[in-house]
JSON list of C-alpha atoms in Angstrom, two decimals:
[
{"chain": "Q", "resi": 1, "resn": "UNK", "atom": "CA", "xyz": [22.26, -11.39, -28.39]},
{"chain": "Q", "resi": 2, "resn": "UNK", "atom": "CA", "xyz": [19.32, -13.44, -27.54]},
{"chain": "Q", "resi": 3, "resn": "UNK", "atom": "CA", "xyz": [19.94, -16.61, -25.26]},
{"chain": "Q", "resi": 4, "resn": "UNK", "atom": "CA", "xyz": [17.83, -19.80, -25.19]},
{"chain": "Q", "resi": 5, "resn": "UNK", "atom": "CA", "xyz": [17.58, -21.97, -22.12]},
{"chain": "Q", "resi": 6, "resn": "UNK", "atom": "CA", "xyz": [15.24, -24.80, -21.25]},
{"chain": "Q", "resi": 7, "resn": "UNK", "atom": "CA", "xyz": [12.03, -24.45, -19.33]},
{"chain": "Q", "resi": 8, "resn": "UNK", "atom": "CA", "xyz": [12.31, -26.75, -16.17]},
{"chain": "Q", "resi": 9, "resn": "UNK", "atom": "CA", "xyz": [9.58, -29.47, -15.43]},
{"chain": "Q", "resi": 10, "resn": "UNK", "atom": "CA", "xyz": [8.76, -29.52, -19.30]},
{"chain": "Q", "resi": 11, "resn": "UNK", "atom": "CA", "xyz": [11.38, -32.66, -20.23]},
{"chain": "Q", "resi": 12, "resn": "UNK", "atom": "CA", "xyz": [13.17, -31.05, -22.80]},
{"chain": "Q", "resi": 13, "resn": "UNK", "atom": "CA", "xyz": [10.27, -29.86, -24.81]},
{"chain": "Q", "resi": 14, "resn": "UNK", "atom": "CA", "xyz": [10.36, -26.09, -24.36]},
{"chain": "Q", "resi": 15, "resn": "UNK", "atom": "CA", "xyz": [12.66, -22.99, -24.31]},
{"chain": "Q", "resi": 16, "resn": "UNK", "atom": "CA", "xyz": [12.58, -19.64, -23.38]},
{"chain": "Q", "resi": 17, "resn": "UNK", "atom": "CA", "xyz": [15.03, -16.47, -24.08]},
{"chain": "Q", "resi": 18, "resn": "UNK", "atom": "CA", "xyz": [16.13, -13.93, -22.69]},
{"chain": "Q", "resi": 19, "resn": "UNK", "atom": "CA", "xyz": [14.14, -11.58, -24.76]},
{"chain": "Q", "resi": 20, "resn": "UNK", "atom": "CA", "xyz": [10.44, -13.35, -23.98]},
{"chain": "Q", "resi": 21, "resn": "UNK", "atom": "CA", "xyz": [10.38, -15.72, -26.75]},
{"chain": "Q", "resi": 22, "resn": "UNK", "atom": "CA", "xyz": [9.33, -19.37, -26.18]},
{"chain": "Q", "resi": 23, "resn": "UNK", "atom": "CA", "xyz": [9.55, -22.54, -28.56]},
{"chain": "Q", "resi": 24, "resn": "UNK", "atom": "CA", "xyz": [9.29, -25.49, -28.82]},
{"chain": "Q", "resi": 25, "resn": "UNK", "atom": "CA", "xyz": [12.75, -27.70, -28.94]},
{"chain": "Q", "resi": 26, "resn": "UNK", "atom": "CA", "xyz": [13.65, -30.33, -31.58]},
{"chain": "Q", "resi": 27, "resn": "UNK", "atom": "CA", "xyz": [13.30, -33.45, -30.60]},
{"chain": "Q", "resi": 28, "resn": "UNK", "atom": "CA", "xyz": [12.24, -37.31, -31.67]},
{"chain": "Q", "resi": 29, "resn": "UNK", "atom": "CA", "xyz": [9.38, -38.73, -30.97]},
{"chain": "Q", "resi": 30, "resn": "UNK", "atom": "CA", "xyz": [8.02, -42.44, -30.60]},
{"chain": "Q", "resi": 31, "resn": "UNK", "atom": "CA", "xyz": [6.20, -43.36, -33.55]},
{"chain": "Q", "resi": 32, "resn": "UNK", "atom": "CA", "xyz": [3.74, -46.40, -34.56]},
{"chain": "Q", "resi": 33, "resn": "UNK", "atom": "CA", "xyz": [5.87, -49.38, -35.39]},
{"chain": "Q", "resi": 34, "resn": "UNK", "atom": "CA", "xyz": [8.93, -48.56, -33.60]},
{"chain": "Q", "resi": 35, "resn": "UNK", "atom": "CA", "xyz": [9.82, -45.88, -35.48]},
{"chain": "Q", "resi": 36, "resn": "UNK", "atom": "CA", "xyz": [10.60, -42.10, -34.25]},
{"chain": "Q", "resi": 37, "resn": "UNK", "atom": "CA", "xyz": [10.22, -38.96, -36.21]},
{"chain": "Q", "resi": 38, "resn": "UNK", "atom": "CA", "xyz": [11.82, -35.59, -35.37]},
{"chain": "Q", "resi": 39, "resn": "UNK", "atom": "CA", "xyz": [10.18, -32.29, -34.85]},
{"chain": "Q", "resi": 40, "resn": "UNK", "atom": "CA", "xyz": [11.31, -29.37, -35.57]},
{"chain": "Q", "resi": 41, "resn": "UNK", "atom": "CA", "xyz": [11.83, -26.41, -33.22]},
{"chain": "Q", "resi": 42, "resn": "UNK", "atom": "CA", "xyz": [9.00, -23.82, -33.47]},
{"chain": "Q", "resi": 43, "resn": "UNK", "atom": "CA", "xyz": [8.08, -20.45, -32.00]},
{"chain": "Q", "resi": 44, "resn": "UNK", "atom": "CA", "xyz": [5.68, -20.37, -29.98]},
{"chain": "Q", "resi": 45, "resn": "UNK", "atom": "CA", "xyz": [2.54, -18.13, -30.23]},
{"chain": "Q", "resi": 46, "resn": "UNK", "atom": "CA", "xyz": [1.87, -15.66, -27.16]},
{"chain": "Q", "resi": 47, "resn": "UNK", "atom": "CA", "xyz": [-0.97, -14.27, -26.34]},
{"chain": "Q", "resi": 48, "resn": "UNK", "atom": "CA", "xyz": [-2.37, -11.04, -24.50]},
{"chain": "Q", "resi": 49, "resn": "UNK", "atom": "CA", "xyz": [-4.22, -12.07, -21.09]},
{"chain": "Q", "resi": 50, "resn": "UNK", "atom": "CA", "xyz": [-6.85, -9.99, -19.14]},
{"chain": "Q", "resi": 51, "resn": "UNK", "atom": "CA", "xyz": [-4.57, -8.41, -16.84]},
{"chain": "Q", "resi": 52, "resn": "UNK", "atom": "CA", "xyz": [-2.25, -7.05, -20.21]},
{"chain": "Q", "resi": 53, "resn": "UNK", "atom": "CA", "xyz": [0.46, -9.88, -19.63]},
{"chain": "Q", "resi": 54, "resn": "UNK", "atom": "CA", "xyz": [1.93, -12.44, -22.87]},
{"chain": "Q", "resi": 55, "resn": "UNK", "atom": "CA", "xyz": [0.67, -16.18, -21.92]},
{"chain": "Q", "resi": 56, "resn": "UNK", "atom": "CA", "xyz": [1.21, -19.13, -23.31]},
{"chain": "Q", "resi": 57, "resn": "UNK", "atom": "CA", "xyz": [0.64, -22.80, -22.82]},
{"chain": "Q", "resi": 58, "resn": "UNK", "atom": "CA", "xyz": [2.71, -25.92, -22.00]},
{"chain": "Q", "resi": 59, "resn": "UNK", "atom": "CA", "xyz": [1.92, -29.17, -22.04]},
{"chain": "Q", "resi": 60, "resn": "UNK", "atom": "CA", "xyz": [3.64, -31.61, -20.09]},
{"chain": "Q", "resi": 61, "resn": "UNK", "atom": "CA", "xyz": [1.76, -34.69, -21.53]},
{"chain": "Q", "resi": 62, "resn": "UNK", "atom": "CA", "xyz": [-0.59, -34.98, -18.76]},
{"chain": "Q", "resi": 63, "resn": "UNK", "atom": "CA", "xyz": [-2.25, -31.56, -18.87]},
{"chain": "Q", "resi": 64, "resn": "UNK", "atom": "CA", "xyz": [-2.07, -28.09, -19.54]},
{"chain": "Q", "resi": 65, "resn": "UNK", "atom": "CA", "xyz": [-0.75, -25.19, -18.01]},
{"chain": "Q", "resi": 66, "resn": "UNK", "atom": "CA", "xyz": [-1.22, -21.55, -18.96]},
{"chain": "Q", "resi": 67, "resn": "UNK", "atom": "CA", "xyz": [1.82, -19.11, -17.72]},
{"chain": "Q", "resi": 68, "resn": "UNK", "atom": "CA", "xyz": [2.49, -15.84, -18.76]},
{"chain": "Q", "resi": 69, "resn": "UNK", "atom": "CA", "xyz": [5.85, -15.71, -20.19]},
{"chain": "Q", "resi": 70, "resn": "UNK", "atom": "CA", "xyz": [7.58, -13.14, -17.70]},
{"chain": "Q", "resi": 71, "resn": "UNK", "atom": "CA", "xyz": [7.27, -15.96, -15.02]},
{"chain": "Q", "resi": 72, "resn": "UNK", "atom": "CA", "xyz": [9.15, -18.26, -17.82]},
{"chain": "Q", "resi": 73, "resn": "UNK", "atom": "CA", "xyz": [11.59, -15.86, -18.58]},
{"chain": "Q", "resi": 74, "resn": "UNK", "atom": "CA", "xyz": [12.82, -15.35, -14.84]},
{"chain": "Q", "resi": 75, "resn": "UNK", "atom": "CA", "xyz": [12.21, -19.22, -13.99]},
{"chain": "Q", "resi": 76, "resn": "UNK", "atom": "CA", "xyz": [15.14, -19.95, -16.81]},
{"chain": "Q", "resi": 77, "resn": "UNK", "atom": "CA", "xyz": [17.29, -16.40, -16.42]},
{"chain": "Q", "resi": 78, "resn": "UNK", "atom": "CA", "xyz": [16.93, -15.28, -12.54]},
{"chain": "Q", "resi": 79, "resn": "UNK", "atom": "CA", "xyz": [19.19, -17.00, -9.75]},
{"chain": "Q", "resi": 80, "resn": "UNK", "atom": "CA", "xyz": [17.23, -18.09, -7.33]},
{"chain": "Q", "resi": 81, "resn": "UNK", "atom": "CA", "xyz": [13.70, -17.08, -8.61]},
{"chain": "Q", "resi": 82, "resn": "UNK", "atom": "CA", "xyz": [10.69, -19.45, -7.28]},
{"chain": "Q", "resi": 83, "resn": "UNK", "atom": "CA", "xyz": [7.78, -19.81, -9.67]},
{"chain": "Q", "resi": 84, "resn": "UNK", "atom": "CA", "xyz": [4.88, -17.50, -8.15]},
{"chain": "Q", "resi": 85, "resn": "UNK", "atom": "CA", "xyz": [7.49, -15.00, -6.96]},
{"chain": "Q", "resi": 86, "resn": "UNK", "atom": "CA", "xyz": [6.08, -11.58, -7.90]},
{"chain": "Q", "resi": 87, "resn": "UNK", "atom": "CA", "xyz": [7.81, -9.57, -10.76]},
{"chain": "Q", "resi": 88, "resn": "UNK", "atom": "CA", "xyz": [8.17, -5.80, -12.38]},
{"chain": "Q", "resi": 89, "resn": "UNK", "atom": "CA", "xyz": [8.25, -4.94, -15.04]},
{"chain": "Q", "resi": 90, "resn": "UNK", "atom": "CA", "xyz": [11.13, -1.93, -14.78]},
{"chain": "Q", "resi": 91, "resn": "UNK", "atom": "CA", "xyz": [10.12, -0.18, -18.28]},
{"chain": "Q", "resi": 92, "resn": "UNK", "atom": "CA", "xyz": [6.04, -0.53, -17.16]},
{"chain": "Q", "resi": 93, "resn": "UNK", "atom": "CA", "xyz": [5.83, -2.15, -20.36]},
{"chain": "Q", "resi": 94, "resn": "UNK", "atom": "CA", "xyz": [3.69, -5.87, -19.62]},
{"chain": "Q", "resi": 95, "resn": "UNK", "atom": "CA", "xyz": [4.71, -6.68, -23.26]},
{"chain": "Q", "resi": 96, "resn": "UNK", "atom": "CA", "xyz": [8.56, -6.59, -22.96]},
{"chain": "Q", "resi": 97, "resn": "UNK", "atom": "CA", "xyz": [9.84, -9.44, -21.19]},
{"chain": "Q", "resi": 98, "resn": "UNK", "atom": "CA", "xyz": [13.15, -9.12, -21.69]},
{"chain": "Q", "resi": 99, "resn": "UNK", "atom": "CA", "xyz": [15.29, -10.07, -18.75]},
{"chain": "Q", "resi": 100, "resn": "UNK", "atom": "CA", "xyz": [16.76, -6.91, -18.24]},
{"chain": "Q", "resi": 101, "resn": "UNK", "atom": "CA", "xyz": [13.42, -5.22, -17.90]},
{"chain": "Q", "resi": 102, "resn": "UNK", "atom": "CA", "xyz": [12.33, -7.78, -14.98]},
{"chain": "Q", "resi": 103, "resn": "UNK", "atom": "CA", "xyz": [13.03, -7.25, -11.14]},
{"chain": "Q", "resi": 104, "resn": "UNK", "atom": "CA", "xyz": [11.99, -9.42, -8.31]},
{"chain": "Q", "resi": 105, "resn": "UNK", "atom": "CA", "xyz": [9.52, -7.73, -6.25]},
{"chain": "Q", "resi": 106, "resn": "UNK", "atom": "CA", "xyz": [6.75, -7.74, -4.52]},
{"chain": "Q", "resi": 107, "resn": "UNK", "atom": "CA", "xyz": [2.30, -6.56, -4.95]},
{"chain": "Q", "resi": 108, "resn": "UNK", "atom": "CA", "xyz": [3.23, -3.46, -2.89]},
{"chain": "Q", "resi": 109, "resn": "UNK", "atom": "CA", "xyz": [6.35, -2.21, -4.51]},
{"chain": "Q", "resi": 110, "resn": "UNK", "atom": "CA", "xyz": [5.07, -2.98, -8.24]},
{"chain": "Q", "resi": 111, "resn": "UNK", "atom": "CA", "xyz": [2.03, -0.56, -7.33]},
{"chain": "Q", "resi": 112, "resn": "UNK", "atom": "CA", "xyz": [4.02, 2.37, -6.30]},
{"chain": "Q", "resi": 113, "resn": "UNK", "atom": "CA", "xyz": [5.87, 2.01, -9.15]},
{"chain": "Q", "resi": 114, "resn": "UNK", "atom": "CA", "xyz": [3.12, 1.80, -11.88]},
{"chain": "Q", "resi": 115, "resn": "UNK", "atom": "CA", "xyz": [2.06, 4.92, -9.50]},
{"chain": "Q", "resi": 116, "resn": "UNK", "atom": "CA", "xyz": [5.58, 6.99, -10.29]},
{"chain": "Q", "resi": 117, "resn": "UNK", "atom": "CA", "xyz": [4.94, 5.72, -13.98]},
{"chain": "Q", "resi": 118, "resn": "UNK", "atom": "CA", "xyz": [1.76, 7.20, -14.37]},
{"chain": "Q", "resi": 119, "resn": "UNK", "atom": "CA", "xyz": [-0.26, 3.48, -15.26]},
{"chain": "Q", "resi": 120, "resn": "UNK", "atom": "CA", "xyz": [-2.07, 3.32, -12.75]},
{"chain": "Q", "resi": 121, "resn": "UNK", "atom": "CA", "xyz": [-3.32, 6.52, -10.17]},
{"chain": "Q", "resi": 122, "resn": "UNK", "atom": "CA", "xyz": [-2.97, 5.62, -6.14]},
{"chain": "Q", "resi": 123, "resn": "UNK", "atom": "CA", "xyz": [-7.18, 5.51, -5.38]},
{"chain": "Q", "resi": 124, "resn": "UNK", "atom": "CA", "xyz": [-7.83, 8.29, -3.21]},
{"chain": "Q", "resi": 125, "resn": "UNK", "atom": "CA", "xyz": [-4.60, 9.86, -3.61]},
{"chain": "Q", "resi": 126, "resn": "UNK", "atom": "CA", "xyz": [-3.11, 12.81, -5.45]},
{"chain": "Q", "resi": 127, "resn": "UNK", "atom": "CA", "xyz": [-0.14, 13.77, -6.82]},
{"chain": "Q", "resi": 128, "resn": "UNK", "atom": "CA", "xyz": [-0.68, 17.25, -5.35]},
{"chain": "Q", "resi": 129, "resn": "UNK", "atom": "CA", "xyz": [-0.25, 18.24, -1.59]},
{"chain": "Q", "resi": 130, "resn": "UNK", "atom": "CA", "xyz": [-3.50, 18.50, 0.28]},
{"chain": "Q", "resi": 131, "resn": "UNK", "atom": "CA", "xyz": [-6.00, 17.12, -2.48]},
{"chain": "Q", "resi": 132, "resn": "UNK", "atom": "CA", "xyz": [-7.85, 13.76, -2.17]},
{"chain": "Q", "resi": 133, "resn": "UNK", "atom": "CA", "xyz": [-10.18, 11.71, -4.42]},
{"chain": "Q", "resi": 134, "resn": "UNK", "atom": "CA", "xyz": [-13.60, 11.55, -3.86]},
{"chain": "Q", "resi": 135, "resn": "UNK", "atom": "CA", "xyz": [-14.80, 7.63, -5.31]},
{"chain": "Q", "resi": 136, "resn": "UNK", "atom": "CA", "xyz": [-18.09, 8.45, -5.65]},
{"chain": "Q", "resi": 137, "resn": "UNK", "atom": "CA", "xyz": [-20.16, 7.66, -8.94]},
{"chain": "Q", "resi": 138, "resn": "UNK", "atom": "CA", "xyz": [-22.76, 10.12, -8.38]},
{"chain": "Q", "resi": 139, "resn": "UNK", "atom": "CA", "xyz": [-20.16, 12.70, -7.34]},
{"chain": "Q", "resi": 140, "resn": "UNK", "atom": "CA", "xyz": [-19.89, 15.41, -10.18]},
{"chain": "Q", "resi": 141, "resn": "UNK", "atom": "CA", "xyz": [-17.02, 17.23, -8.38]},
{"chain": "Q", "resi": 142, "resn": "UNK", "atom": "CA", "xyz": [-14.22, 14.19, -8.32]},
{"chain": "Q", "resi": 143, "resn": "UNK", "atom": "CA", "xyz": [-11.88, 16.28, -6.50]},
{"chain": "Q", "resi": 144, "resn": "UNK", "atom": "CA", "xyz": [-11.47, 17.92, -3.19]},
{"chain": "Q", "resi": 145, "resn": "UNK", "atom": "CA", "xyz": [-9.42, 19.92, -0.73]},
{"chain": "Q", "resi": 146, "resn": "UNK", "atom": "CA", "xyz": [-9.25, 20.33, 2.84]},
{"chain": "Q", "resi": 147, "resn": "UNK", "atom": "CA", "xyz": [-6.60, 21.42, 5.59]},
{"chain": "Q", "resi": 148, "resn": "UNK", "atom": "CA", "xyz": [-5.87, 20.88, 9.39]},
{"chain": "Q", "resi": 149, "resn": "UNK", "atom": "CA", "xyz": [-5.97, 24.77, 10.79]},
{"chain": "Q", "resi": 150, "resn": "UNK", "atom": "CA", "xyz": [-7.16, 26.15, 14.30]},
{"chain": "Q", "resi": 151, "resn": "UNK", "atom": "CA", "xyz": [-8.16, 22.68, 15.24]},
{"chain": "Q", "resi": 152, "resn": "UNK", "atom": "CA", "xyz": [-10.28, 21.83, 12.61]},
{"chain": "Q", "resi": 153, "resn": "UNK", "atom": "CA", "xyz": [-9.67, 18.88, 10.20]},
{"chain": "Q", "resi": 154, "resn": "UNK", "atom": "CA", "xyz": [-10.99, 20.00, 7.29]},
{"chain": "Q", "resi": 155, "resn": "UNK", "atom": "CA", "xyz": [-10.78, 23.78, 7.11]},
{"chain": "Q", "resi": 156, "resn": "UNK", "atom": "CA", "xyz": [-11.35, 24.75, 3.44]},
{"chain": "Q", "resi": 157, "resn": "UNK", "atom": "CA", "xyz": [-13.38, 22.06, 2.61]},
{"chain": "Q", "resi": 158, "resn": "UNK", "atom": "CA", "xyz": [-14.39, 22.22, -1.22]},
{"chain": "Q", "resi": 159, "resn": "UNK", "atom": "CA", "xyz": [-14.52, 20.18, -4.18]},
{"chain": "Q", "resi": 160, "resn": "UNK", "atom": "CA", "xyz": [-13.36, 20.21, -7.79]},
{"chain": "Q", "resi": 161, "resn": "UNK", "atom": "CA", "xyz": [-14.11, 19.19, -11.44]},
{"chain": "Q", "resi": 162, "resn": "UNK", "atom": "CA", "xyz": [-10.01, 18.65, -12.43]},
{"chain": "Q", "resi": 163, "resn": "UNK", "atom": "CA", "xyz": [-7.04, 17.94, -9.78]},
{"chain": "Q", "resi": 164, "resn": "UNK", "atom": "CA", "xyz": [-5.07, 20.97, -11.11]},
{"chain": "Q", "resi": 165, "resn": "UNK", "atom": "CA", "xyz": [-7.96, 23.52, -10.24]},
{"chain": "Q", "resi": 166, "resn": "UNK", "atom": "CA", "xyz": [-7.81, 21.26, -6.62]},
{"chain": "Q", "resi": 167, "resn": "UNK", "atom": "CA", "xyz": [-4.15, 22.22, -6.14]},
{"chain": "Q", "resi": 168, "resn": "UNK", "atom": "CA", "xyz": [-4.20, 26.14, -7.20]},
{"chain": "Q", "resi": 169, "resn": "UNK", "atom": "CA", "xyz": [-6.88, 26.32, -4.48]},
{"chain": "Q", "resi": 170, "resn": "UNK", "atom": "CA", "xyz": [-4.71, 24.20, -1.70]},
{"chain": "Q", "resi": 171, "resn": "UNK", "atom": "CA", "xyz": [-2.42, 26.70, -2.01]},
{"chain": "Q", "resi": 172, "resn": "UNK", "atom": "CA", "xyz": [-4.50, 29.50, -1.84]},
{"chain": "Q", "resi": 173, "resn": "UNK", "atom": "CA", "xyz": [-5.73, 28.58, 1.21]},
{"chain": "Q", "resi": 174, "resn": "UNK", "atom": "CA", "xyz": [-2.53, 28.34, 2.82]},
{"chain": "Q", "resi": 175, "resn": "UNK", "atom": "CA", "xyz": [-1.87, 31.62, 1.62]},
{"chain": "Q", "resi": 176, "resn": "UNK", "atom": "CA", "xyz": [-5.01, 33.13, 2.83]},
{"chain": "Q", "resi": 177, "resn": "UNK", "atom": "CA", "xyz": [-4.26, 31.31, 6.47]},
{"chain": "Q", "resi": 178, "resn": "UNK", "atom": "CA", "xyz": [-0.50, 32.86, 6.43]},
{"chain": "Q", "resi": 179, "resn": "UNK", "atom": "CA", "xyz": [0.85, 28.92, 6.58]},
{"chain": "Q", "resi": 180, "resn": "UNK", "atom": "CA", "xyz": [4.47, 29.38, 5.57]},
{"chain": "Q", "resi": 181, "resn": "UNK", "atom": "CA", "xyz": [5.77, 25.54, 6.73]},
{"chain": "Q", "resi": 182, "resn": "UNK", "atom": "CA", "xyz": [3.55, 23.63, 4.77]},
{"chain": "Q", "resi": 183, "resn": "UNK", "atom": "CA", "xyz": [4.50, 22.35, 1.59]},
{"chain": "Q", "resi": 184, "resn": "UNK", "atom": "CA", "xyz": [3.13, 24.15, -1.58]},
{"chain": "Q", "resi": 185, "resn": "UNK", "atom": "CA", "xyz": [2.02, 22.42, -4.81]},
{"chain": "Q", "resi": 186, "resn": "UNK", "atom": "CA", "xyz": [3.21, 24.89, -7.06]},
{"chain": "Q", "resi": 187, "resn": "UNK", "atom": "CA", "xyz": [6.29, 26.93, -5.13]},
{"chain": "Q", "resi": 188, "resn": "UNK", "atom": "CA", "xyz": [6.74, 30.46, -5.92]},
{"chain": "Q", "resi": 189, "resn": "UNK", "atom": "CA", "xyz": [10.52, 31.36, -7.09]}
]
């Protein structure tokens, strides 16, 4: 069931619920001539920023201010949440703001996890054992191996087109060295 509370600092003239919708609340209005009118409650439109998030922007009759709405959402729904506090979303989803799909966190933590979700690879990292990145443009070979042995650092040195190829060869190596304590990218039964 979707929940509506008020946005705070906005006097009564917005709402947000728990499933990443905001509107606008009814309320009167001064008129010309002493007279108010009411308006009516309407949903607001949210829009996709540069970074993937849903924005949207409030006026609090001296200027406006541009938030994305997972910011609103834990503002009205999250105990103890301070605006600025860094959130994730759980589902990696940037869309769904539902309050059960947002955690407090922090820049570190939400990058691991869009790592273990696959949105976003680790630079220089892979998800095999002994392969790195190479971040070079003019590199054709993105992909490369090397392991500490006899007291060299980078026994086995060679690069790779795909990450997969990368990690057969890792393991070949340690094969070919007799390395049984090392961890193996693809163990045999």
């Amino acid at each position: 069931m979707e929940i509506w509370k008020e946005i705070p600092g906005y006097g009564g003239c917005y709402e947000v619920s728990t499933e990443g919708r905001v509107r606008t609340m009814e309320r009167r209005v001064a008129c010309k001539g002493n007279t108010t009118r009411l308006i009516a409650s309407k949903i607001r439109k949210l829009f996709i920023s540069k970074t993937g998030c849903l924005i949207t922007t409030l006026s609090n009759k001296i200027k406006l201010m541009t938030y994305t709405v997972h910011q609103l959402v834990a503002l009205a729904f999250i105990p103890g949440f301070t605006k600025g506090t860094h959130l994730n979303h759980i589902d990696g989803n940037k869309t769904n703001n539902n309050v059960l799909n947002l955690e407090v966190s922090n820049p570190s933590h939400n990058g691991l996890h869009a790592h273990r979700l696959g949105l976003s690879p680790k630079v220089g990292k892979s998800k095999y054992h002994h392969v790195s990145y190479i971040n070079n443009p003019a590199a054709i070979a993105k992909w490369a191996v090397s392991i500490r042995h006899s007291g060299k650092s980078s026994y086995g040195w060679k690069t790779f087109k795909t990450e997969l190829e990368a990690a057969v060869y890792a393991d070949q190596l340690l094969d070919s060295i007799g390395d049984t304590k090392r961890l193996r990218n693809f163990p045999i039964p």
